[in-house]
Coordinates of C-alpha atoms and ligand atoms in Angstrom, one line a residue:
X395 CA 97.6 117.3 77.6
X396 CA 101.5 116.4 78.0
X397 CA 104.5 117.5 76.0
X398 CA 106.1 115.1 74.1
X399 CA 105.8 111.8 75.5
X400 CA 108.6 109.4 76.1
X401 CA 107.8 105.9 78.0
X402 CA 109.9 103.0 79.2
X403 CA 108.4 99.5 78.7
X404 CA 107.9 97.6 81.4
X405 CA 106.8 93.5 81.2
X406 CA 103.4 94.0 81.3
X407 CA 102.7 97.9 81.1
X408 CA 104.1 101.0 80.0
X409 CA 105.2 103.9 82.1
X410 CA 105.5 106.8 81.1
X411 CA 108.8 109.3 81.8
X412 CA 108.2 112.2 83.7
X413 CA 111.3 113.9 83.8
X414 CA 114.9 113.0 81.9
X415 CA 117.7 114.5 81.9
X416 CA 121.0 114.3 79.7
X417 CA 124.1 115.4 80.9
X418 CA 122.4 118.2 83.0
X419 CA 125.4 120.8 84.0
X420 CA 125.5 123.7 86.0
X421 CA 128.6 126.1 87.0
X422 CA 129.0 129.0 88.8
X423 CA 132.0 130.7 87.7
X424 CA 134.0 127.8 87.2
X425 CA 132.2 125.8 90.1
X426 CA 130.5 122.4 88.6
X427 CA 127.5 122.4 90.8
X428 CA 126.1 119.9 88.9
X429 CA 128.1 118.0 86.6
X430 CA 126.9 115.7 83.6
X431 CA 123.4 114.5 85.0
X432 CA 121.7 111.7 82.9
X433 CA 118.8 110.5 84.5
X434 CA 115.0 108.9 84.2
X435 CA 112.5 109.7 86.6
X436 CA 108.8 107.3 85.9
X437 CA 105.6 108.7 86.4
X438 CA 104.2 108.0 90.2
X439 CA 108.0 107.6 91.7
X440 CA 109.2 109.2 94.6
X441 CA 113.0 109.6 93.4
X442 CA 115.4 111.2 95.9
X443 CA 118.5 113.1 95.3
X444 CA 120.6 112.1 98.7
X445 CA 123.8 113.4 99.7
X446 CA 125.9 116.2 102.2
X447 CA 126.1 119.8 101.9
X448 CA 127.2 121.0 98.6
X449 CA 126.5 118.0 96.7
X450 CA 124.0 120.0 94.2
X451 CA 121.1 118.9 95.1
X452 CA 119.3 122.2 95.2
X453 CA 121.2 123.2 91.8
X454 CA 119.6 120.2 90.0
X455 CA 116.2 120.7 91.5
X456 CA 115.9 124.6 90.5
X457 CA 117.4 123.5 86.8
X458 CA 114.2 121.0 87.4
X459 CA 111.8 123.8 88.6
X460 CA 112.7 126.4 85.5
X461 CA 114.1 128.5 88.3
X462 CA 118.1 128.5 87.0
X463 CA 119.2 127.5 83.4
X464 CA 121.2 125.2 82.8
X465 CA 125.0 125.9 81.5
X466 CA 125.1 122.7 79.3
X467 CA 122.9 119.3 79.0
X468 CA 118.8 119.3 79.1
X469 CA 116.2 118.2 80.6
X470 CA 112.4 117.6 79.9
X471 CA 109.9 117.5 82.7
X472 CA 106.7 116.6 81.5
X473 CA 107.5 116.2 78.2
X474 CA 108.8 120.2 78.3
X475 CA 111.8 121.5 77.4
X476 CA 113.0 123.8 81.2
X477 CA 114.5 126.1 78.5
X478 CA 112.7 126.2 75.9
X479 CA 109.1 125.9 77.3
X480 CA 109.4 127.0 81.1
X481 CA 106.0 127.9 81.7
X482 CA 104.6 124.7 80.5
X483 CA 106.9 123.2 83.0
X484 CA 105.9 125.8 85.8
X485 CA 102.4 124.7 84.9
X486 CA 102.9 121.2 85.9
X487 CA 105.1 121.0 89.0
X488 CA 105.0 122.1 92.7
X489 CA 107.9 123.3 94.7
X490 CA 108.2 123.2 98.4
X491 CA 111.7 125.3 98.6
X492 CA 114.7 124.1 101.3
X493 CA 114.4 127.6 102.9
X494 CA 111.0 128.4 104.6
X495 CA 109.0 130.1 102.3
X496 CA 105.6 131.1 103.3
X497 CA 104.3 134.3 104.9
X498 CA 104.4 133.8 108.5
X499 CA 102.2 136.9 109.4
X500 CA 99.3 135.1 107.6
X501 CA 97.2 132.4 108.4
X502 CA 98.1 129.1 106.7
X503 CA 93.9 129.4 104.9
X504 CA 95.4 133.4 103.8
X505 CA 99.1 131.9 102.4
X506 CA 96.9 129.2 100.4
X507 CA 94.7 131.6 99.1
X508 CA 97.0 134.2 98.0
X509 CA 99.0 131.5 96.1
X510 CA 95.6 130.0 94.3
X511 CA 95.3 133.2 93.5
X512 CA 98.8 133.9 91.7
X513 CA 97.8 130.7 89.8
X514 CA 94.5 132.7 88.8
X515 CA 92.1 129.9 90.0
X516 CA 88.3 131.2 90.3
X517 CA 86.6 131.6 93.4
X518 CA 85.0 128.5 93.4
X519 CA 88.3 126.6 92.9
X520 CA 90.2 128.0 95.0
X521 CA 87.8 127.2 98.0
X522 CA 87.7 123.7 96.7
X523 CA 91.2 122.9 96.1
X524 CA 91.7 124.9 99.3
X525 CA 89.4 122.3 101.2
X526 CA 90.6 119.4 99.7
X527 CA 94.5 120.0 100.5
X528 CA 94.0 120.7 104.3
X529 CA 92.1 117.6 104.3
X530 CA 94.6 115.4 102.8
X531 CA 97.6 116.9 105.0
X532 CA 95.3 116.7 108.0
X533 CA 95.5 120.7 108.6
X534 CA 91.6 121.3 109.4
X535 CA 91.0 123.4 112.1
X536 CA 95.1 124.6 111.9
X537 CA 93.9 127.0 109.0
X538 CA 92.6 130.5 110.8
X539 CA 96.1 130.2 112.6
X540 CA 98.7 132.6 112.1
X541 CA 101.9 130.3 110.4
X542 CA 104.4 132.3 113.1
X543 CA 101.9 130.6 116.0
X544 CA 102.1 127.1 114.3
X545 CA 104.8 124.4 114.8
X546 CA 107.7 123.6 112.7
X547 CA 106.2 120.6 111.2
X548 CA 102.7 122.1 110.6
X549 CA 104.1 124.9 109.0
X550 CA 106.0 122.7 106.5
X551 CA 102.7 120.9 105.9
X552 CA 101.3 124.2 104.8
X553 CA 104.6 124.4 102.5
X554 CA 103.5 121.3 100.9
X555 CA 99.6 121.9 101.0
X556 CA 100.9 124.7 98.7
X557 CA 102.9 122.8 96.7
X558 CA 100.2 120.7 96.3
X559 CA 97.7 123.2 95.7
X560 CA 98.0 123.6 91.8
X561 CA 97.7 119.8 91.7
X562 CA 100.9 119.7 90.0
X563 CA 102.1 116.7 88.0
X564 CA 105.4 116.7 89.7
X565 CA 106.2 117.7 93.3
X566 CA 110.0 118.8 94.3
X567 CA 110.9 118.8 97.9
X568 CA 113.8 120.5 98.8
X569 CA 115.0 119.1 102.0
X570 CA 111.0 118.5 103.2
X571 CA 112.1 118.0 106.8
X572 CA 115.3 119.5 107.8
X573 CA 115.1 121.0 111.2
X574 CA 111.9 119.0 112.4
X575 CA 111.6 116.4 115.3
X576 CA 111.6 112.9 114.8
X577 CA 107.8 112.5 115.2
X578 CA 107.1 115.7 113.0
X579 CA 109.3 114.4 110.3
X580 CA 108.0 110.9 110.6
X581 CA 104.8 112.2 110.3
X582 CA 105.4 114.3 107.1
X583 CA 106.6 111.4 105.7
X584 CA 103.4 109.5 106.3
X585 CA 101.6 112.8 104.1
X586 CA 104.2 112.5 101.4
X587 CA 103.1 109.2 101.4
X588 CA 99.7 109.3 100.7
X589 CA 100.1 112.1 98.5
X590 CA 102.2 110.0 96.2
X591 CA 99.6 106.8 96.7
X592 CA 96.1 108.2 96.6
X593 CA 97.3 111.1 94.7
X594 CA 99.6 109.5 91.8
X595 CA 101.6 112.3 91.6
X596 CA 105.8 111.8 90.7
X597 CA 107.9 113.2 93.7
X598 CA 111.6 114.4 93.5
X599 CA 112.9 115.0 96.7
X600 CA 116.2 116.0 98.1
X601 CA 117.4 114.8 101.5
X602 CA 120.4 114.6 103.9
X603 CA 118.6 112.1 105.8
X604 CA 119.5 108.2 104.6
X605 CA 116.6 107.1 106.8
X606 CA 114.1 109.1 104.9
X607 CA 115.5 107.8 101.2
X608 CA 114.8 104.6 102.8
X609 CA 111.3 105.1 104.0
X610 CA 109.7 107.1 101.0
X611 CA 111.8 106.6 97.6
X612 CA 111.6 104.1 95.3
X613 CA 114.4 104.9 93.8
X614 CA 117.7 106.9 94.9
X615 CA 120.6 109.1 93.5
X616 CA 123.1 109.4 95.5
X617 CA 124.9 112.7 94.4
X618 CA 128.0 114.2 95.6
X619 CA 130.3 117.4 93.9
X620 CA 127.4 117.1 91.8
X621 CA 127.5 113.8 89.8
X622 CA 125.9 110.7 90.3
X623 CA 127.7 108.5 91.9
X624 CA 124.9 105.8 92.6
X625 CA 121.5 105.4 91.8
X626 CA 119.3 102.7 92.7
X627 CA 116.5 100.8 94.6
X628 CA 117.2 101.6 98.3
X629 CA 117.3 98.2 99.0
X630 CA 119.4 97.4 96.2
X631 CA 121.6 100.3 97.8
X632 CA 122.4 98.5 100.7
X633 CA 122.7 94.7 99.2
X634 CA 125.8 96.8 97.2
X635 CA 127.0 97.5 100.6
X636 CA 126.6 94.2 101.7
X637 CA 126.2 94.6 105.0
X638 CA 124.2 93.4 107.6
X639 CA 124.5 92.9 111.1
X640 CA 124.7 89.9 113.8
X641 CA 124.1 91.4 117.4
X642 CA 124.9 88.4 119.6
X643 CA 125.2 88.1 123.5
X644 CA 127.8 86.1 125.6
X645 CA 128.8 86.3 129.1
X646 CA 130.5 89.6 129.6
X647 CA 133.5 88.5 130.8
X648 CA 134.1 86.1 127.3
X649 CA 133.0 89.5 125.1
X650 CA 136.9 90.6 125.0
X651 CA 138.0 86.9 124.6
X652 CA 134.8 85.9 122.0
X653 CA 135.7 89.0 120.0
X654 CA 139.2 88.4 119.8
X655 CA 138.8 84.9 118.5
X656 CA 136.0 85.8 115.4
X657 CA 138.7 88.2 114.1
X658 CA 140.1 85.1 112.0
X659 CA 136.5 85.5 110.1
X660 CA 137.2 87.4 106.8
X661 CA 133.3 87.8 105.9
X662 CA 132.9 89.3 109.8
X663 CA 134.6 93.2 108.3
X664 CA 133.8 94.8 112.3
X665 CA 133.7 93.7 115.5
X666 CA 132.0 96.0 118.1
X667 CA 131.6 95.6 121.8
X668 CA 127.9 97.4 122.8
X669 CA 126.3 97.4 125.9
X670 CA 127.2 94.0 126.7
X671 CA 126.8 92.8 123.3
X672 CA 128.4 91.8 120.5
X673 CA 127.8 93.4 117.2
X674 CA 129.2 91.8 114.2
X675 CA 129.3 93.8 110.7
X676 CA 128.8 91.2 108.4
X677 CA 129.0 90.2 104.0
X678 CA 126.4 87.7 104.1
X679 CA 123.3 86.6 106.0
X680 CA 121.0 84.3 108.3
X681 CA 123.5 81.3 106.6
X682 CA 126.2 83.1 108.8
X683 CA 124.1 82.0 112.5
X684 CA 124.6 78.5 112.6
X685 CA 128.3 78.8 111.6
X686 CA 128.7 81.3 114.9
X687 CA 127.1 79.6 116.9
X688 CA 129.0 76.0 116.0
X689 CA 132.6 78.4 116.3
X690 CA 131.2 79.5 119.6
X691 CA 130.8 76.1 121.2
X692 CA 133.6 74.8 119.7
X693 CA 135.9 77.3 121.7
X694 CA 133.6 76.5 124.8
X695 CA 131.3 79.6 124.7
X696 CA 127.8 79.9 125.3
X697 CA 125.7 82.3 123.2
X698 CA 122.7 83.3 125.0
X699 CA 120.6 85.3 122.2
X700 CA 121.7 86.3 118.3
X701 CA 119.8 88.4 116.3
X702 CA 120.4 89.6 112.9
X703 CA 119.6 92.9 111.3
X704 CA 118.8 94.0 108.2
X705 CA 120.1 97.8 108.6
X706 CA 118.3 100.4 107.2
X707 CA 120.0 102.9 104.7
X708 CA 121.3 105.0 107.8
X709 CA 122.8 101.8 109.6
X710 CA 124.4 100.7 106.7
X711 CA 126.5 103.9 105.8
X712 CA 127.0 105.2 109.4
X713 CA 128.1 102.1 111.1
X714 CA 131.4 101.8 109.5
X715 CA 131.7 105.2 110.1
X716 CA 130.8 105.7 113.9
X717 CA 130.2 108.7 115.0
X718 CA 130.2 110.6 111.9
X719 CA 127.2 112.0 110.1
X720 CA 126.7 113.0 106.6
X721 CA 126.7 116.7 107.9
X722 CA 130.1 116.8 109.1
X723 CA 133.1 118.6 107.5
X724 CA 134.2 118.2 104.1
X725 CA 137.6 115.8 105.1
X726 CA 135.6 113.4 106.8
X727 CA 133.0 113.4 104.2
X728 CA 135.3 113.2 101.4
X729 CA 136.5 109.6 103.4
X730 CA 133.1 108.6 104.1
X731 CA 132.2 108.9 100.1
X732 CA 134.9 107.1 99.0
X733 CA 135.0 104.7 101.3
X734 CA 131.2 103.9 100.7
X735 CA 132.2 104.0 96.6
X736 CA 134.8 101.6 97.4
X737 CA 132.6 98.8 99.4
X738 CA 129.8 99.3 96.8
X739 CA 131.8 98.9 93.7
X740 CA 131.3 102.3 92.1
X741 CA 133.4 104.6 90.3
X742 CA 134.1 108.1 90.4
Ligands
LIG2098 N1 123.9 131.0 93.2 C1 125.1 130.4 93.4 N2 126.2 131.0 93.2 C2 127.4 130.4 93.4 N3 127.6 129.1 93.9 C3 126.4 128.5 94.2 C4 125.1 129.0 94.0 N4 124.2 128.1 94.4 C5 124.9 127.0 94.8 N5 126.2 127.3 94.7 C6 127.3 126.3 95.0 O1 127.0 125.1 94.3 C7 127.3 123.9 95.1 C8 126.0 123.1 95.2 O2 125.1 123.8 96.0 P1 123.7 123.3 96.3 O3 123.0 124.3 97.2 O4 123.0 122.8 95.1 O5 124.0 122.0 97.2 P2 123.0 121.1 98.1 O6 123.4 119.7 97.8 O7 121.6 121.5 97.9 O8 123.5 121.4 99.6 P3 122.7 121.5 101.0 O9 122.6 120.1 101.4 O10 123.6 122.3 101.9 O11 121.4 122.1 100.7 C9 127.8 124.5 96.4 O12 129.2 124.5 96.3 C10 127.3 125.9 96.5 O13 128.1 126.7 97.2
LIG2099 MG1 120.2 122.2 99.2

């Protein structure tokens, strides 16, 4: 049984709200961590938090967990007060922490156990639940191995089997893949996955990563010196942007000449020469083709393949900003931030 229900109607069905904050605050000694937080999260979403280092993310998601209190604002997760009625809210989520935290001197089967056992499930239980979570995270036959002797990625699946464990209502992931490989972390997205499809369960996660808002949330906040500064659909994310992207090939020797002449084009915002291609950042779409390609043979040259691209999330913030990465040092970032707020309409 729930806390105190609150639901959003939808056209043809009602879904309930798992978690909702308002104006959710957090300072540490005169440091706004997390400032003025209103959000909705609906039961069965994967929501992310996404932004750089600092932005709060892991402030919001322990005010989430019970583990700080807030300095001002609330929040209910499951229908429960994090103040007022913590363990009822310990009771129904998971937490797979940002810094590694599972016993590496025990086997993943041992760390598993011992935390079904915190949560005082009987024998029985334990051994079920137990069963059922290496299962679903595909970590059979991993389970008698010491965690120090496993890979980076199965150990984090062990992190989440544990999170898991309690079948909690609502599952926070604190950075789930930072430090992986691309094929680990592609494949830990795939178990995220299918724990929020077969499973139902709401997930809040927090990520650097654009790519991985992209591929598992339904909805994103993008959160920086701790305030919302956009939340959305990640595909309504990057319409904001408006940006997508004509890669189109000419004779070499006109690239220089081809480029120079498009720069009369006010919806074409960058021009890039790549590997003996043209890449064209444009505010529009497929409509944009047949005007190139008329322009081009107008002015006498001869395209020999255009494609367009939708970009993903990552695309569409790093292209206009080359070479940086959200990671990088706080001047760049405070440029790339604005200048994304800026292009998508926002306000700080
Ligand atoms: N216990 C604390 N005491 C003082 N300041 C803190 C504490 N925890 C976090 N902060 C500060 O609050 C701000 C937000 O930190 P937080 O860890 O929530 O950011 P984050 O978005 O999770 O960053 P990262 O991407 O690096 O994990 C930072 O300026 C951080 O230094
Ligand atoms: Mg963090």
């Amino acid at each position: 049984m729930l806390g105190e229900s609150c639901q959003t109607k939808t056209m043809n069905n009602v879904i309930p709200i798992t978690i909702k904050t308002e104006g959710l605050t957090k300072e540490f000694d005169g440091l706004v961590a997390v400032d003025h937080v209103t959000l909705s999260v609906r039961e069965g979403e994967v929501f992310g938090f996404l932004g750089p280092n600092g932005a709060g993310k892991t402030t919001l998601v322990k005010m989430l967990c019970t583990i700080l209190n807030p300095t001002s604002g609330s929040a209910k997760v499951c229908g429960y007060d994090i103040v007022r009625e913590r363990d009822k809210v310990r009771e129904c989520t998971g937490i797979v922490f940002q810094d590694r935290a599972i016993d590496t001197f025990l086997t993943g089967k041992e760390n598993l156990d011992f935390h079904a056992r915190m949560y005082h499930l009987d024998r029985r239980t334990r051994e079920k639940r137990i069963a059922e979570v290496l299962a679903l995270l595909d970590l059979k036959g991993k389970e008698n191995m010491r965690i120090s002797e496993c890979s980076g990625g199965t150990q984090r699946r062990f992190e989440v089997a544990r999170g898991f464990l309690t079948h909690p209502k609502v599952l926070f992931l604190d950075e789930p893949t930072l430090g992986l490989d691309v094929q680990a972390r592609r494949d830990l997205w795939d178990y995220i996955r299918l724990l929020n499809e077969k499973e139902g369960i709401t997930i809040i996660l927090t990520t650097h990563y654009m790519e991985e808002a992209d591929y598992l949330c339904h909805r994103v906040a993008i959160i920086d010196h701790g305030r919302i500064v956009a939340m959305d659909t990640p595909e309504k994310l990057k319409q904001a942007v408006g940006l997508n992207l004509i890669s189109l090939q000419v004779a070499q020797e006109s690239n220089a000449r081809l480029a120079d002449s498009l720069k009369q084009f006010d919806w074409i915002t960058k021009i890039e020469a790549r590997d003996g291609s043209l890449e064209l950042s444009i505010d529009g779409g497929e409509e944009r083709i047949p005007e190139l390609i008329d322009f081009a043979d107008s002015r006498g040259f001869v395209i020999s393949s255009i494609k367009l691209y939708k970009p993903s999330l990552e695309d569409t913030f790093l292209h206009y900003y080359t070479g940086r990465t959200i990671r990088e040092e706080e001047g760049n970032l405070k440029e790339f931030w604005k200048a994304w707020m800026r292009r998508s309409g926002g306000k700080r």
